[in-house]
Coordinates of C-alpha atoms in Angstrom, one line a residue:
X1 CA -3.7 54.8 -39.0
X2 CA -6.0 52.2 -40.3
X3 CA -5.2 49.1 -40.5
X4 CA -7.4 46.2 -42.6
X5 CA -9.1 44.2 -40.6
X6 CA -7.1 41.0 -41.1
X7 CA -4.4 42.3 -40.2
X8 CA -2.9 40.4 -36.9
X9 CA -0.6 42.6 -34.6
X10 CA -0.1 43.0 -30.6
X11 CA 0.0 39.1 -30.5
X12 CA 3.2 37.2 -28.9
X13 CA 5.0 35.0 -30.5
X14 CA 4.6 31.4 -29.8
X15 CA 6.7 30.1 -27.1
X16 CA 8.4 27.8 -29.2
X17 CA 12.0 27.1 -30.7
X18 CA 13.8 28.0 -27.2
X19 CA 15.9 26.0 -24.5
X20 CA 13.4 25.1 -21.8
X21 CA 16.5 24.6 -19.7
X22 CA 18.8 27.1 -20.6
X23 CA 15.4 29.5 -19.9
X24 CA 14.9 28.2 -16.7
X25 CA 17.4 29.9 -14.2
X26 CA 15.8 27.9 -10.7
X27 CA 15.8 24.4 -12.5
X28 CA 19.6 25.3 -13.6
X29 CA 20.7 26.2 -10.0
X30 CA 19.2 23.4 -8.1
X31 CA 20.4 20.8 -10.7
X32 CA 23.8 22.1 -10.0
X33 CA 23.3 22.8 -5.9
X34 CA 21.5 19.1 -5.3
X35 CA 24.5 17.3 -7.1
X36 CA 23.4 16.7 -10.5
X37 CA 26.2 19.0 -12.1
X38 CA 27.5 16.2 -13.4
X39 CA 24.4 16.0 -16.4
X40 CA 23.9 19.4 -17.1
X41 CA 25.3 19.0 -20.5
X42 CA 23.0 16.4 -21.5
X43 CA 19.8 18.2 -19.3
X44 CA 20.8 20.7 -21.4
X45 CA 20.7 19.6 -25.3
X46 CA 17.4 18.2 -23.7
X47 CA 16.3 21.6 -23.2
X48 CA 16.6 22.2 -26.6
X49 CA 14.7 19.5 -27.8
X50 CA 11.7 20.0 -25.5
X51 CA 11.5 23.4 -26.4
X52 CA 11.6 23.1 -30.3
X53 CA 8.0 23.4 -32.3
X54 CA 8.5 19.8 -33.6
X55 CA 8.5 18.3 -29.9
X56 CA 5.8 20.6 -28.1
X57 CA 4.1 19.5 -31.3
X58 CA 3.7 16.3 -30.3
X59 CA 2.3 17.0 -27.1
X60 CA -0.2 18.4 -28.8
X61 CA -0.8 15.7 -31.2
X62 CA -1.0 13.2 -28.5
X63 CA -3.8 15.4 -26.5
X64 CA -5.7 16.0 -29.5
X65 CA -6.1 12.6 -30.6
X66 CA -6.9 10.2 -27.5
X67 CA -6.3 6.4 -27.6
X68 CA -9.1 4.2 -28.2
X69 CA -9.9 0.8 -27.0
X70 CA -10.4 -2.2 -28.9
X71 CA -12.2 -5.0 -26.5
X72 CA -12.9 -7.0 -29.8
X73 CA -12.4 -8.1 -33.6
X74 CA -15.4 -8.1 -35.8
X75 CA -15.8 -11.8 -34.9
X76 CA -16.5 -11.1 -31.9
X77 CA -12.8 -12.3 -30.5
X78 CA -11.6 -10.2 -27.6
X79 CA -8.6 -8.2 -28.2
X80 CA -8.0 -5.6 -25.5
X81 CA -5.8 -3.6 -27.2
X82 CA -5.3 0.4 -26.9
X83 CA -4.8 2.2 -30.2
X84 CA -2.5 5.4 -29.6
X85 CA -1.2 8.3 -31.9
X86 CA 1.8 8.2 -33.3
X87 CA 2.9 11.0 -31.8
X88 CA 2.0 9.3 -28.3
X89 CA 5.1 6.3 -29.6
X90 CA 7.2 9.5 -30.2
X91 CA 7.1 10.8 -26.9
X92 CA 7.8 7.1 -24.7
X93 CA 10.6 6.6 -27.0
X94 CA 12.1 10.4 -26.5
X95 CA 11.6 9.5 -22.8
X96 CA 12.8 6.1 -22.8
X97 CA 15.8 6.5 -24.9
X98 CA 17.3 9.5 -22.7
X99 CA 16.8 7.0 -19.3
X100 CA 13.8 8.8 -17.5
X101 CA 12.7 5.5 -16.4
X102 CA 15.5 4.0 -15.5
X103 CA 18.8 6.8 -15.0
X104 CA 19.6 6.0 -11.2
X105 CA 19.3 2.3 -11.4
X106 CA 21.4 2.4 -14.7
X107 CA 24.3 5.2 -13.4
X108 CA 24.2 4.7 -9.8
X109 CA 25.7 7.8 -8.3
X110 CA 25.5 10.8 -6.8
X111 CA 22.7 12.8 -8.3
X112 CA 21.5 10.6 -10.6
X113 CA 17.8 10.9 -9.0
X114 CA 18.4 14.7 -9.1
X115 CA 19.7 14.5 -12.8
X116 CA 16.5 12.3 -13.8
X117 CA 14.3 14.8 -12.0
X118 CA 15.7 17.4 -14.3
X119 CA 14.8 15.8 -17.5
X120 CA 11.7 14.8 -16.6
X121 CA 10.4 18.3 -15.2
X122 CA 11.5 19.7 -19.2
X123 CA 9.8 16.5 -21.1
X124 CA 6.4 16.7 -18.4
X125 CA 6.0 20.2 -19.9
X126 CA 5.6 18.9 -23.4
X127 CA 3.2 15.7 -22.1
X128 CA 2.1 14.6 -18.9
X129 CA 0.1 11.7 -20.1
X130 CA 4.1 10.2 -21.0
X131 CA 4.6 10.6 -17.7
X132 CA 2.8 7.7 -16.1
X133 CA 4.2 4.8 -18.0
X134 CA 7.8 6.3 -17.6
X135 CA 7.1 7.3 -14.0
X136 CA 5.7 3.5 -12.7
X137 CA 8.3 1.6 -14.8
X138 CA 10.8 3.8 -13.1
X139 CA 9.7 3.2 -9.8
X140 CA 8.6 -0.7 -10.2
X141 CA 12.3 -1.6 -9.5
X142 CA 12.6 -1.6 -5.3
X143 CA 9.6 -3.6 -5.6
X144 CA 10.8 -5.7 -8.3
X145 CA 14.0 -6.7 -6.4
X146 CA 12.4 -7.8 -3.6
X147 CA 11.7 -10.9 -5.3
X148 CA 15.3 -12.0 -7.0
X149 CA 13.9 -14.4 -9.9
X150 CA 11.3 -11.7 -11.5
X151 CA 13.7 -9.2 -10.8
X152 CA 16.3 -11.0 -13.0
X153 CA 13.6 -12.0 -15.8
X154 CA 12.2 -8.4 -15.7
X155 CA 14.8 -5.8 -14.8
X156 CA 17.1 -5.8 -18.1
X157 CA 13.9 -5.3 -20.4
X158 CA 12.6 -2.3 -17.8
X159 CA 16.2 -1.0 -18.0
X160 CA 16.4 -1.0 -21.8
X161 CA 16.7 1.9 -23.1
X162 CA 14.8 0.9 -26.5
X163 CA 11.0 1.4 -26.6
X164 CA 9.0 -1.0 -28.2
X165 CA 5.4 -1.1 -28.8
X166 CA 4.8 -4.0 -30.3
X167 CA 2.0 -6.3 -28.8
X168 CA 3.5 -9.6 -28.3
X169 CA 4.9 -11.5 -25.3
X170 CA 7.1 -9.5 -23.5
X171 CA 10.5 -12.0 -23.4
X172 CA 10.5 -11.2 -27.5
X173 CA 10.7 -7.2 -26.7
X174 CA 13.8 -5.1 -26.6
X175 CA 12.4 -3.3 -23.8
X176 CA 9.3 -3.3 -21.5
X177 CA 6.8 -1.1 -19.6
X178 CA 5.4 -1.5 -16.2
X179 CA 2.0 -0.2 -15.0
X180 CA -0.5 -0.7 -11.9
X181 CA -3.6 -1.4 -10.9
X182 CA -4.2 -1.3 -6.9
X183 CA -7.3 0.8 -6.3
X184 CA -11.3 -0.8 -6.9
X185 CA -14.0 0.6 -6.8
X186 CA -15.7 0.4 -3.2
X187 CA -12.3 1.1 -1.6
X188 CA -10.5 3.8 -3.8
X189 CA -7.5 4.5 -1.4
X190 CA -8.2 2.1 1.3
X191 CA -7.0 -0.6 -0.7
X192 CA -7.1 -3.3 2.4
X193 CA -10.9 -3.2 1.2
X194 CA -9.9 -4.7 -2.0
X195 CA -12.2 -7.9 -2.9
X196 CA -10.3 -9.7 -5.5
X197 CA -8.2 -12.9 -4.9
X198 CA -5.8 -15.4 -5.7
X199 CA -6.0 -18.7 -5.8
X200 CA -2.3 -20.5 -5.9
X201 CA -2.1 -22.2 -9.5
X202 CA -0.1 -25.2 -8.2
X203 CA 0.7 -27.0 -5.1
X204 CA 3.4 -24.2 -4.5
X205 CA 2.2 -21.1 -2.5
X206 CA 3.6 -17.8 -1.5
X207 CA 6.7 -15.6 -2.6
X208 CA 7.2 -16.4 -6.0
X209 CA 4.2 -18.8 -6.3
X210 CA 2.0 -18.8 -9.8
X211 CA -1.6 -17.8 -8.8
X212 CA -5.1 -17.2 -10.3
X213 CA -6.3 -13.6 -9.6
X214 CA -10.3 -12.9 -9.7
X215 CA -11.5 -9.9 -9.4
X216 CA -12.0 -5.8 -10.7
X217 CA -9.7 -3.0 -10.7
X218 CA -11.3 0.4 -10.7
X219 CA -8.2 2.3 -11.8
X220 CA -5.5 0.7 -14.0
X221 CA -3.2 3.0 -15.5
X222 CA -1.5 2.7 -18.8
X223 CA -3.1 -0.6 -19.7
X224 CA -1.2 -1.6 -22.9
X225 CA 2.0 -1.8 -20.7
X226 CA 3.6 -5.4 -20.2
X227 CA 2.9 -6.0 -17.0
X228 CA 1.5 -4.8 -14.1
X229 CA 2.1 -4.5 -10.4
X230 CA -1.1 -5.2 -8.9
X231 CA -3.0 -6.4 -5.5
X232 CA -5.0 -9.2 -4.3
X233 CA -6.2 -11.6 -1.5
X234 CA -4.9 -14.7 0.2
X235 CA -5.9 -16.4 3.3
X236 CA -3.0 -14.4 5.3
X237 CA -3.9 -11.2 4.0
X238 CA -3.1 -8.5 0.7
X239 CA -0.7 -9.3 -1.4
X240 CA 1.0 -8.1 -4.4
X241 CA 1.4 -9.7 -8.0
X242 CA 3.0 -9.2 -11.8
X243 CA 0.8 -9.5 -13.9
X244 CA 2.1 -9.8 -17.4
X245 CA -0.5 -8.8 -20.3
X246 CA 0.8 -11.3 -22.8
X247 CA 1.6 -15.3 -21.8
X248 CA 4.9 -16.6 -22.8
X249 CA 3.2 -18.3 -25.4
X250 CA 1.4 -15.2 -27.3
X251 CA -1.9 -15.9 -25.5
X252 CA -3.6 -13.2 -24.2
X253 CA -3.6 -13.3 -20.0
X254 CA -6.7 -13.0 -18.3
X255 CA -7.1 -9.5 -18.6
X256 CA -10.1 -7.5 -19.7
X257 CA -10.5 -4.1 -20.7
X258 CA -14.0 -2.8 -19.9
X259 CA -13.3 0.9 -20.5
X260 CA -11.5 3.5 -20.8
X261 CA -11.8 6.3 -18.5
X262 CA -13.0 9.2 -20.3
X263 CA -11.1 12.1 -17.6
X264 CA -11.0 15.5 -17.5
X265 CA -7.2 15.7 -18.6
X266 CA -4.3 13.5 -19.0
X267 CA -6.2 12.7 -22.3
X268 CA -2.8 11.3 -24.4
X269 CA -2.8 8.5 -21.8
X270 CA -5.2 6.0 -21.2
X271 CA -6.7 4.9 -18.1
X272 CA -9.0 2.2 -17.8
X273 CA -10.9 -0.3 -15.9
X274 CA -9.9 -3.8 -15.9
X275 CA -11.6 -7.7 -15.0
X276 CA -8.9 -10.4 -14.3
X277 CA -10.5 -13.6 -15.1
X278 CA -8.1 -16.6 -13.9
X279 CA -5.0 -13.8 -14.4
X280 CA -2.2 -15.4 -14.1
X281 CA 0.6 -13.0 -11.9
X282 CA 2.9 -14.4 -10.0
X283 CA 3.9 -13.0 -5.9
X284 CA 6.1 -10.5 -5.1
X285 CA 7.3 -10.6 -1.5
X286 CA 5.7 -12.4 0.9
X287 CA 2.1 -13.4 1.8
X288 CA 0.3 -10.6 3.4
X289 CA 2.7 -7.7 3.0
X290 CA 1.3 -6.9 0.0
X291 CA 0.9 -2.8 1.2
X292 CA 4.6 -3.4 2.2
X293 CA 6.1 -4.7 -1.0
X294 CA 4.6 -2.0 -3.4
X295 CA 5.1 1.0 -0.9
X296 CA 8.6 1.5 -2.3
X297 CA 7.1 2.0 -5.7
X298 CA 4.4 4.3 -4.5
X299 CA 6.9 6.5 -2.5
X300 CA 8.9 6.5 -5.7
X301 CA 6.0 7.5 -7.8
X302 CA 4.8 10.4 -5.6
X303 CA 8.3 12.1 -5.7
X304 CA 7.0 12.1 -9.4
X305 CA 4.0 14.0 -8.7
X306 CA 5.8 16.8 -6.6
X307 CA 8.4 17.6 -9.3
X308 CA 5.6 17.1 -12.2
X309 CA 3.5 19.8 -10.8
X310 CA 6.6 21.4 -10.5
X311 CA 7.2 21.3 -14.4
X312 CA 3.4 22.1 -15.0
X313 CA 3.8 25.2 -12.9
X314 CA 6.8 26.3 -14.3
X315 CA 5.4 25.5 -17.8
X316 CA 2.2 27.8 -17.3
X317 CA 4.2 30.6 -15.5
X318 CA 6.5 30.5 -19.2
X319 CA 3.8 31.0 -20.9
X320 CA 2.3 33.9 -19.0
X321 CA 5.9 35.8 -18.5
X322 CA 6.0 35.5 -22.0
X323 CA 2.8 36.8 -23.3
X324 CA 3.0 39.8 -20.9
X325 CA 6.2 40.5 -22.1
X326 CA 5.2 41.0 -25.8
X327 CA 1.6 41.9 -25.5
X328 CA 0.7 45.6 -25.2
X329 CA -2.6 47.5 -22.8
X330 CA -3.6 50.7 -22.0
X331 CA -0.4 51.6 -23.5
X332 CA 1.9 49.7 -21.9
X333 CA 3.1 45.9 -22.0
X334 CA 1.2 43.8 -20.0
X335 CA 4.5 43.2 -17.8
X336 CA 5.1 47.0 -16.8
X337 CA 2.2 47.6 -15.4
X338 CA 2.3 47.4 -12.2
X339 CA -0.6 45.3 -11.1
X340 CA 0.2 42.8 -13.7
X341 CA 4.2 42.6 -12.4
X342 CA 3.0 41.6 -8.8
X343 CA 1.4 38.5 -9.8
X344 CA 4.1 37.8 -12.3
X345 CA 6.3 37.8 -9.8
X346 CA 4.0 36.2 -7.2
X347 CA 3.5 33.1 -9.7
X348 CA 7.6 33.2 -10.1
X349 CA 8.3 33.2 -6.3
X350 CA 5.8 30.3 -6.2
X351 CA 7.3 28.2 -9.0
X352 CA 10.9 29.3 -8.2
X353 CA 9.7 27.7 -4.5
X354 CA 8.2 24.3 -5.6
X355 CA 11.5 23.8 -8.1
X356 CA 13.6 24.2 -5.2
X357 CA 11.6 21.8 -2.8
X358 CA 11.6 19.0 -5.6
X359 CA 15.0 18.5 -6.4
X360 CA 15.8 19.3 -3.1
X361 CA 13.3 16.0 -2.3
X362 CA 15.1 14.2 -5.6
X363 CA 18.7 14.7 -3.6
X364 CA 17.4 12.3 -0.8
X365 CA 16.5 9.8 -3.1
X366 CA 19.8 10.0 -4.4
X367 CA 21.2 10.1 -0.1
X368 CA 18.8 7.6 1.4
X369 CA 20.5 4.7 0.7
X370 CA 23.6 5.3 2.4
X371 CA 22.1 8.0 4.9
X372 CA 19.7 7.0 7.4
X373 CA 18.9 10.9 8.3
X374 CA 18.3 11.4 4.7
X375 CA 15.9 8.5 4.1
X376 CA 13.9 9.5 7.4
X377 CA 13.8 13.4 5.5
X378 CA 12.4 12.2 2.5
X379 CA 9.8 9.3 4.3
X380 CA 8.1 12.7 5.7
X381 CA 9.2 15.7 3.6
X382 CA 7.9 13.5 0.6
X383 CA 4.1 13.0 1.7
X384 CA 4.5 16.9 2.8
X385 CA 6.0 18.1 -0.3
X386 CA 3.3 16.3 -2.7
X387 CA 0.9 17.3 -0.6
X388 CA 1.5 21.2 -0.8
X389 CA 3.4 21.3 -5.0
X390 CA 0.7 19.5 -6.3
X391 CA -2.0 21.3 -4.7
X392 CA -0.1 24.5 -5.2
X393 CA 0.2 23.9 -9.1
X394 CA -3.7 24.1 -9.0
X395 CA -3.7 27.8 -8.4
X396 CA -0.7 28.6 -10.3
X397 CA -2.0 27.9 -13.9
X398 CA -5.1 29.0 -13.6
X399 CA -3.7 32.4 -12.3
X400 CA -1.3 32.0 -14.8
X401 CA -4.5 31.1 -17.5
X402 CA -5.6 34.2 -16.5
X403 CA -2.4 36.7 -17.2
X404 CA -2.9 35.6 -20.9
X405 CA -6.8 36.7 -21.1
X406 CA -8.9 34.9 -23.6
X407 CA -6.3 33.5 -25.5
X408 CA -5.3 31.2 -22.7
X409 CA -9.2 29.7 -22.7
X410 CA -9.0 28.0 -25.8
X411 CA -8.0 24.7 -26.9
X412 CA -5.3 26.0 -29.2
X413 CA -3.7 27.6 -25.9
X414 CA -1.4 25.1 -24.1
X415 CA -2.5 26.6 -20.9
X416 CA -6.0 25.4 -21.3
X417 CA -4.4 21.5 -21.8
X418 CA -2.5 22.5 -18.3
X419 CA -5.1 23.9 -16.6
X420 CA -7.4 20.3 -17.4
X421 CA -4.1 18.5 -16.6
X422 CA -2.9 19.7 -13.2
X423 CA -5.0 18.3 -10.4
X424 CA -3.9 14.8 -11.3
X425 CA -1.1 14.7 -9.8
X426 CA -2.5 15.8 -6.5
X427 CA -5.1 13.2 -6.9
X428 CA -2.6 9.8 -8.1
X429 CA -0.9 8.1 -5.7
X430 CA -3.1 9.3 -2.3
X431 CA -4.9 12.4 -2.1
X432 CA -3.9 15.3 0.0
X433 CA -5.8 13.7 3.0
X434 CA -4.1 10.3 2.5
X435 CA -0.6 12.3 1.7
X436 CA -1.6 14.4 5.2
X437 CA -1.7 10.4 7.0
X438 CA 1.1 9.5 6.0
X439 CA 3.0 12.7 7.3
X440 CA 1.4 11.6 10.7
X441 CA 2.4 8.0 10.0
X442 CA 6.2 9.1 9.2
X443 CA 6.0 11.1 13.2
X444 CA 4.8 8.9 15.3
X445 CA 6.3 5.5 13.7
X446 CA 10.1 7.6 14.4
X447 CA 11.0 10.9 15.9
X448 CA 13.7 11.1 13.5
X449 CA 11.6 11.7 10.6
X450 CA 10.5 15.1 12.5
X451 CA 14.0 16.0 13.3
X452 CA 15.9 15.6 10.4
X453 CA 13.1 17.5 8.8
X454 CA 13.5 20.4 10.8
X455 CA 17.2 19.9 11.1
X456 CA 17.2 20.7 7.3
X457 CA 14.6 24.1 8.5
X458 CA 17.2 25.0 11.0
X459 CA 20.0 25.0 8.2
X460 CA 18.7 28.5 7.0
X461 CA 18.6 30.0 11.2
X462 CA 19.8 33.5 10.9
X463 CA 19.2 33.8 7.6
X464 CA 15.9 35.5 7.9
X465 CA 14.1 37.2 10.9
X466 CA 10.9 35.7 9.5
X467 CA 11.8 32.1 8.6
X468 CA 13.4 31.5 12.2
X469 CA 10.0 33.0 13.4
X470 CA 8.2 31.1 11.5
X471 CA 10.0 27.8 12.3
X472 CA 9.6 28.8 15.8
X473 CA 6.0 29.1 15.7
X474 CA 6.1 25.5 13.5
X475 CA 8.2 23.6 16.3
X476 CA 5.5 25.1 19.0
X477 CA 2.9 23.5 17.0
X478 CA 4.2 19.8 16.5
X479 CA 5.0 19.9 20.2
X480 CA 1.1 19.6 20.7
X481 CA 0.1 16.3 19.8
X482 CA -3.6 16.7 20.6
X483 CA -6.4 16.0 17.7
X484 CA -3.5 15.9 15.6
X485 CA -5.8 14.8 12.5
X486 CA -7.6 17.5 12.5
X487 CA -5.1 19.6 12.3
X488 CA -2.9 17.5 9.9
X489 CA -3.4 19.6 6.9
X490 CA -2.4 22.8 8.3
X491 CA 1.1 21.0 9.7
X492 CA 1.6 19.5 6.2
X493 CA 1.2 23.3 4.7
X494 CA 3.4 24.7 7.3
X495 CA 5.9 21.9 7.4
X496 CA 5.9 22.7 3.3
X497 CA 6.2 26.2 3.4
X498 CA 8.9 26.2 6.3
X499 CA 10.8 23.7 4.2
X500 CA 10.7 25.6 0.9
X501 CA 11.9 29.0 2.8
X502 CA 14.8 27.3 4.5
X503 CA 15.9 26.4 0.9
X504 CA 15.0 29.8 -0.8
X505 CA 16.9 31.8 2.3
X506 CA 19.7 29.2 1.9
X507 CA 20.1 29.8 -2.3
X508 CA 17.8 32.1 -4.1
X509 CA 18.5 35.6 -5.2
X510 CA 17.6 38.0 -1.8
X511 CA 14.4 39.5 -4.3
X512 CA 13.4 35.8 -4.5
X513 CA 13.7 35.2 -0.8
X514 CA 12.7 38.4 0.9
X515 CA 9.3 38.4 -1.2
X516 CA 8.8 34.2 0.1
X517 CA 9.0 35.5 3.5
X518 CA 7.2 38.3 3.3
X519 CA 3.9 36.9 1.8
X520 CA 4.1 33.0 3.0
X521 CA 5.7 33.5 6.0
X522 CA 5.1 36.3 7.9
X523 CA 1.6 36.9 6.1
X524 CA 2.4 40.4 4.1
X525 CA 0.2 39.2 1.3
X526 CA -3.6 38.8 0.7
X527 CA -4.9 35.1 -0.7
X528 CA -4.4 35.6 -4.2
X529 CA -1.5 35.8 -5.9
X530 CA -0.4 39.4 -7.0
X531 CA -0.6 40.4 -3.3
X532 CA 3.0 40.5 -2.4
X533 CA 4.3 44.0 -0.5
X534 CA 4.3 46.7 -3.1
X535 CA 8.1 47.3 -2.2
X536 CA 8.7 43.9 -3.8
X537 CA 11.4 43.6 -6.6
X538 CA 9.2 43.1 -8.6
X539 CA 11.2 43.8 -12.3
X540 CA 14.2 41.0 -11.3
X541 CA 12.2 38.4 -9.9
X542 CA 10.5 38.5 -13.2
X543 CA 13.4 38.8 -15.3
X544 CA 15.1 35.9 -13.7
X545 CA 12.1 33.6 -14.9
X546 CA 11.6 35.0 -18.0
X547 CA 12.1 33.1 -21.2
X548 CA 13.8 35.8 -23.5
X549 CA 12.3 34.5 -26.3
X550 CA 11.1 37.0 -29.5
X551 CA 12.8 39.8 -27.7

């Protein structure tokens, strides 16, 4: 048979017009196991929405066509202002209006940080540029309600659930963003190195206090947010500030734009670096505990990162189950042949694992409060679980780049915007090393970090001959506390991989399970995915992940 030569044919479909949810069997189950039940009505019209062409659209419309930065009119007249895509707008308002920033402080109850991790894991897989703004406004509230008087000025326009981009002060806005600046550039992560200060702007000093910041920020993310959380010197040490963008009376703070970073991904959003020239920002918390009053948001912000490497993961493993289910080879579709079905169902195992781990992480938040044990857990399994998902994700899309051949190098492929986009996460808010201190931090500060950790380990004993070995061999190892940097990243992994066993063991499928322990645990695999033992289940694991889309 001949066929003209414009003819297209042994192509997939596009992955398009589906419930991202519905699709998803592991994000179903663990909304429903972790306590978020409750929402999976509205998770689930959500679903549908991300996964229509008009949505996934606009993540492509917002990558395609970065912001820009205006410093200045053309009289010279200094505007810092960051122009975005429409499409960009479109995505913060889909985000704000179904409560990603805000769902557990608005409906305080059980699962509401579970339920919010849900949504957010189906709209990161359309954009993860959205993601910051949402993800620090979100987590600026412990730290906001430390100090009572800018909580009750800021907290009902950060809880709004209208977006508004307009550029004027933020008390004549039906809703506001947060962002942050910590990090400069001689100190990057060691923030104590931090050079700029603040002078008090009155005879008043300290929580609450009006001050002058001077000074540079290497990193500020989201820069056309209202306000930022950000951090400078005084005589008794670091401190943190707001920092609104606009003055209450429509003049522009002290606040300069110098650039915009140009980055390897995250292109919809913009990153930049700042000047504060006689900012005004007023003290949250006290004097010198300025580490200690934004640590809440950071820790709130990395449980962000976990389950948004989570969704990226899932997203690219999708798209590779997909196109191997359509497309054809050496006469065969790409996912019957055997080679190919071992790292499909590798890169499933490994998603289906980093899902579970993330709620899982999402139903202490939702505990903590209440629950000492629980907020022990998360204080460690937190820096561990970012740590290992977001350096995971890494591997997964570009394996999963890979399943879909050339197509998947292109721009017009959304694996290619994943692959640029996934090392962020592991990256923001502390790099594995720093994530790797803070696990040792979390053990030696209180033993019961450690043991509620492994008390949720031991949940899954007789479960699996291999898990309880491996936890075995894990509990040996924390025993020795000698040069326990050195060995701090291979704890974190094992702590990690322990941790996301227990909970496979506990609830997965047995296929699911038995392959997890085979390859991670008891070392039945190579070090690429598609090495799992040939007796693996290979077909269900597969089909369980599938989207059954264009069959």
């Amino acid at each position: 048979m001949t066929r003209p030569p414009d003819e297209v044919f042994n192509q997939p479909p596009p992955l398009e017009d589906y419930n991202s949810f519905a699709e998803d069997a592991p994000l179903r189950e663990a909304l429903r196991r972790e306590g978020g039940a409750w929402a999976e009505e509205s998770v689930n019209e959500f679903g549908a929405l991300m996964g229509s062409r008009e949505t996934l659209r606009l993540g492509e419309a917002a990558n395609r066509n970065p912001p820009t930065l205006r410093t200045h009119d053309r009289f010279g007249n200094r505007l810092d202002e960051v122009e975005f895509h429409p499409a960009w707008h479109e995505l913060l308002r889909i985000g704000i209006a179904n409560r990603h920033h805000s769902l557990p402080w608005t409906t305080p109850r059980a699962g509401a940080h579970v339920a919010r991790a849900a949504l957010n894991m189906l709209r990161h897989q359309v954009d993860e540029g959205a993601s910051c703004p949402l993800t620090m406004t979100f987590a600026v509230v412990p730290s906001l309600r430390l100090q009572p008087e800018l909580s009750d000025e800021w907290l009902p326009r950060v809880l709004s659930e209208e977006y508004d981009a307009r550029f004027v002060p933020a008390h004549l806005k039906r809703g506001a963003l947060f962002g942050m600046a910590l990090t400069e550039r001689q100190g990057g992560s060691d923030v104590r190195a931090n050079t700029t200060r603040a002078v008090p702007a009155s005879t008043r000093e300290g929580a609450g206090a009006e001050y002058l910041l001077e000074g540079h920020k290497w990193f500020c993310s989201a820069p056309m947010c209202d306000a930022f959380l950000t951090l400078a010197q005084v005589p008794k040490g670091l401190s943190c500030f707001l920092l609104p963008r606009l003055l209450p009376d429509g003049t522009r703070n002290g606040f300069q734009l110098q650039r915009l970073k140009d980055k390897l991904g995250n292109r919809s959003n913009a990153s930049s670096e700042v000047e504060f020239r006689g900012a005004r920002a007023w003290m949250v918390g006290d004097e010198g505990r300025g580490v200690q009053t934004i640590i809440e948001m950071v820790r709130h912000t990395r449980l962000d990162c976990a389950f948004g490497s989570a969704a990226t993961a899932r997203r690219a493993v999708a798209e590779a189950l997909h196109t191997c289910a359509h497309r054809r080879a050496f006469g065969k579709r790409l996912a019957e042949q055997p080679l190919m079905r071992n790292v499909l169902a590798d890169l499933c195992v490994e998603s289906e694992a980093m899902t579970a781990l993330s709620l899982r992480l999402a139903r202490g938040f939702d505990e903590s409060p209440e629950d000492e044990g629980q907020r022990l857990f998360t204080r460690l399994a937190t820096a561990v679980g970012k740590y290992w998902i977001t350096r995971r994700a890494v591997a997964v899309v570009s394996e999963a780049l890979e399943c879909t051949g050339g197509n998947g190098y292109v721009e017009e492929s959304p694996l290619a915007r994943l692959y640029r986009d996934v090392p962020l996460n592991s990256i923001w808010e502390g790099s594995g090393n720093v994530q790797c201190l803070e696990m040792l931090r979390a053990l030696r500060k209180d033993a019961g970090t450690l043991e509620m950790t492994l008390s949720e380990i031991r949940a899954a004993r007789g479960g699996d001959r291999r898990l309880d070995e491996f936890t075995d061999a894990l509990e040996r190892e924390l025993a020795d506390t000698s040069r326990l940097e050195e060995r701090a990243r291979r704890l974190a992994e094992r702590l990690a991989l322990a941790l996301q066993g227990s909970l496979l063991v506990r609830h997965a499928p047995r296929e699911v399970a038995d392959a997890f322990c085979a390859s991670r645990l008891a070392g039945d695999a190579g070090l690429a995915f598609g090495t799992l033992p040939a007796d693996t289940d290979f077909e269900r694991i597969i089909e369980r992940a599938r989207p059954k889309v264009g069959d």
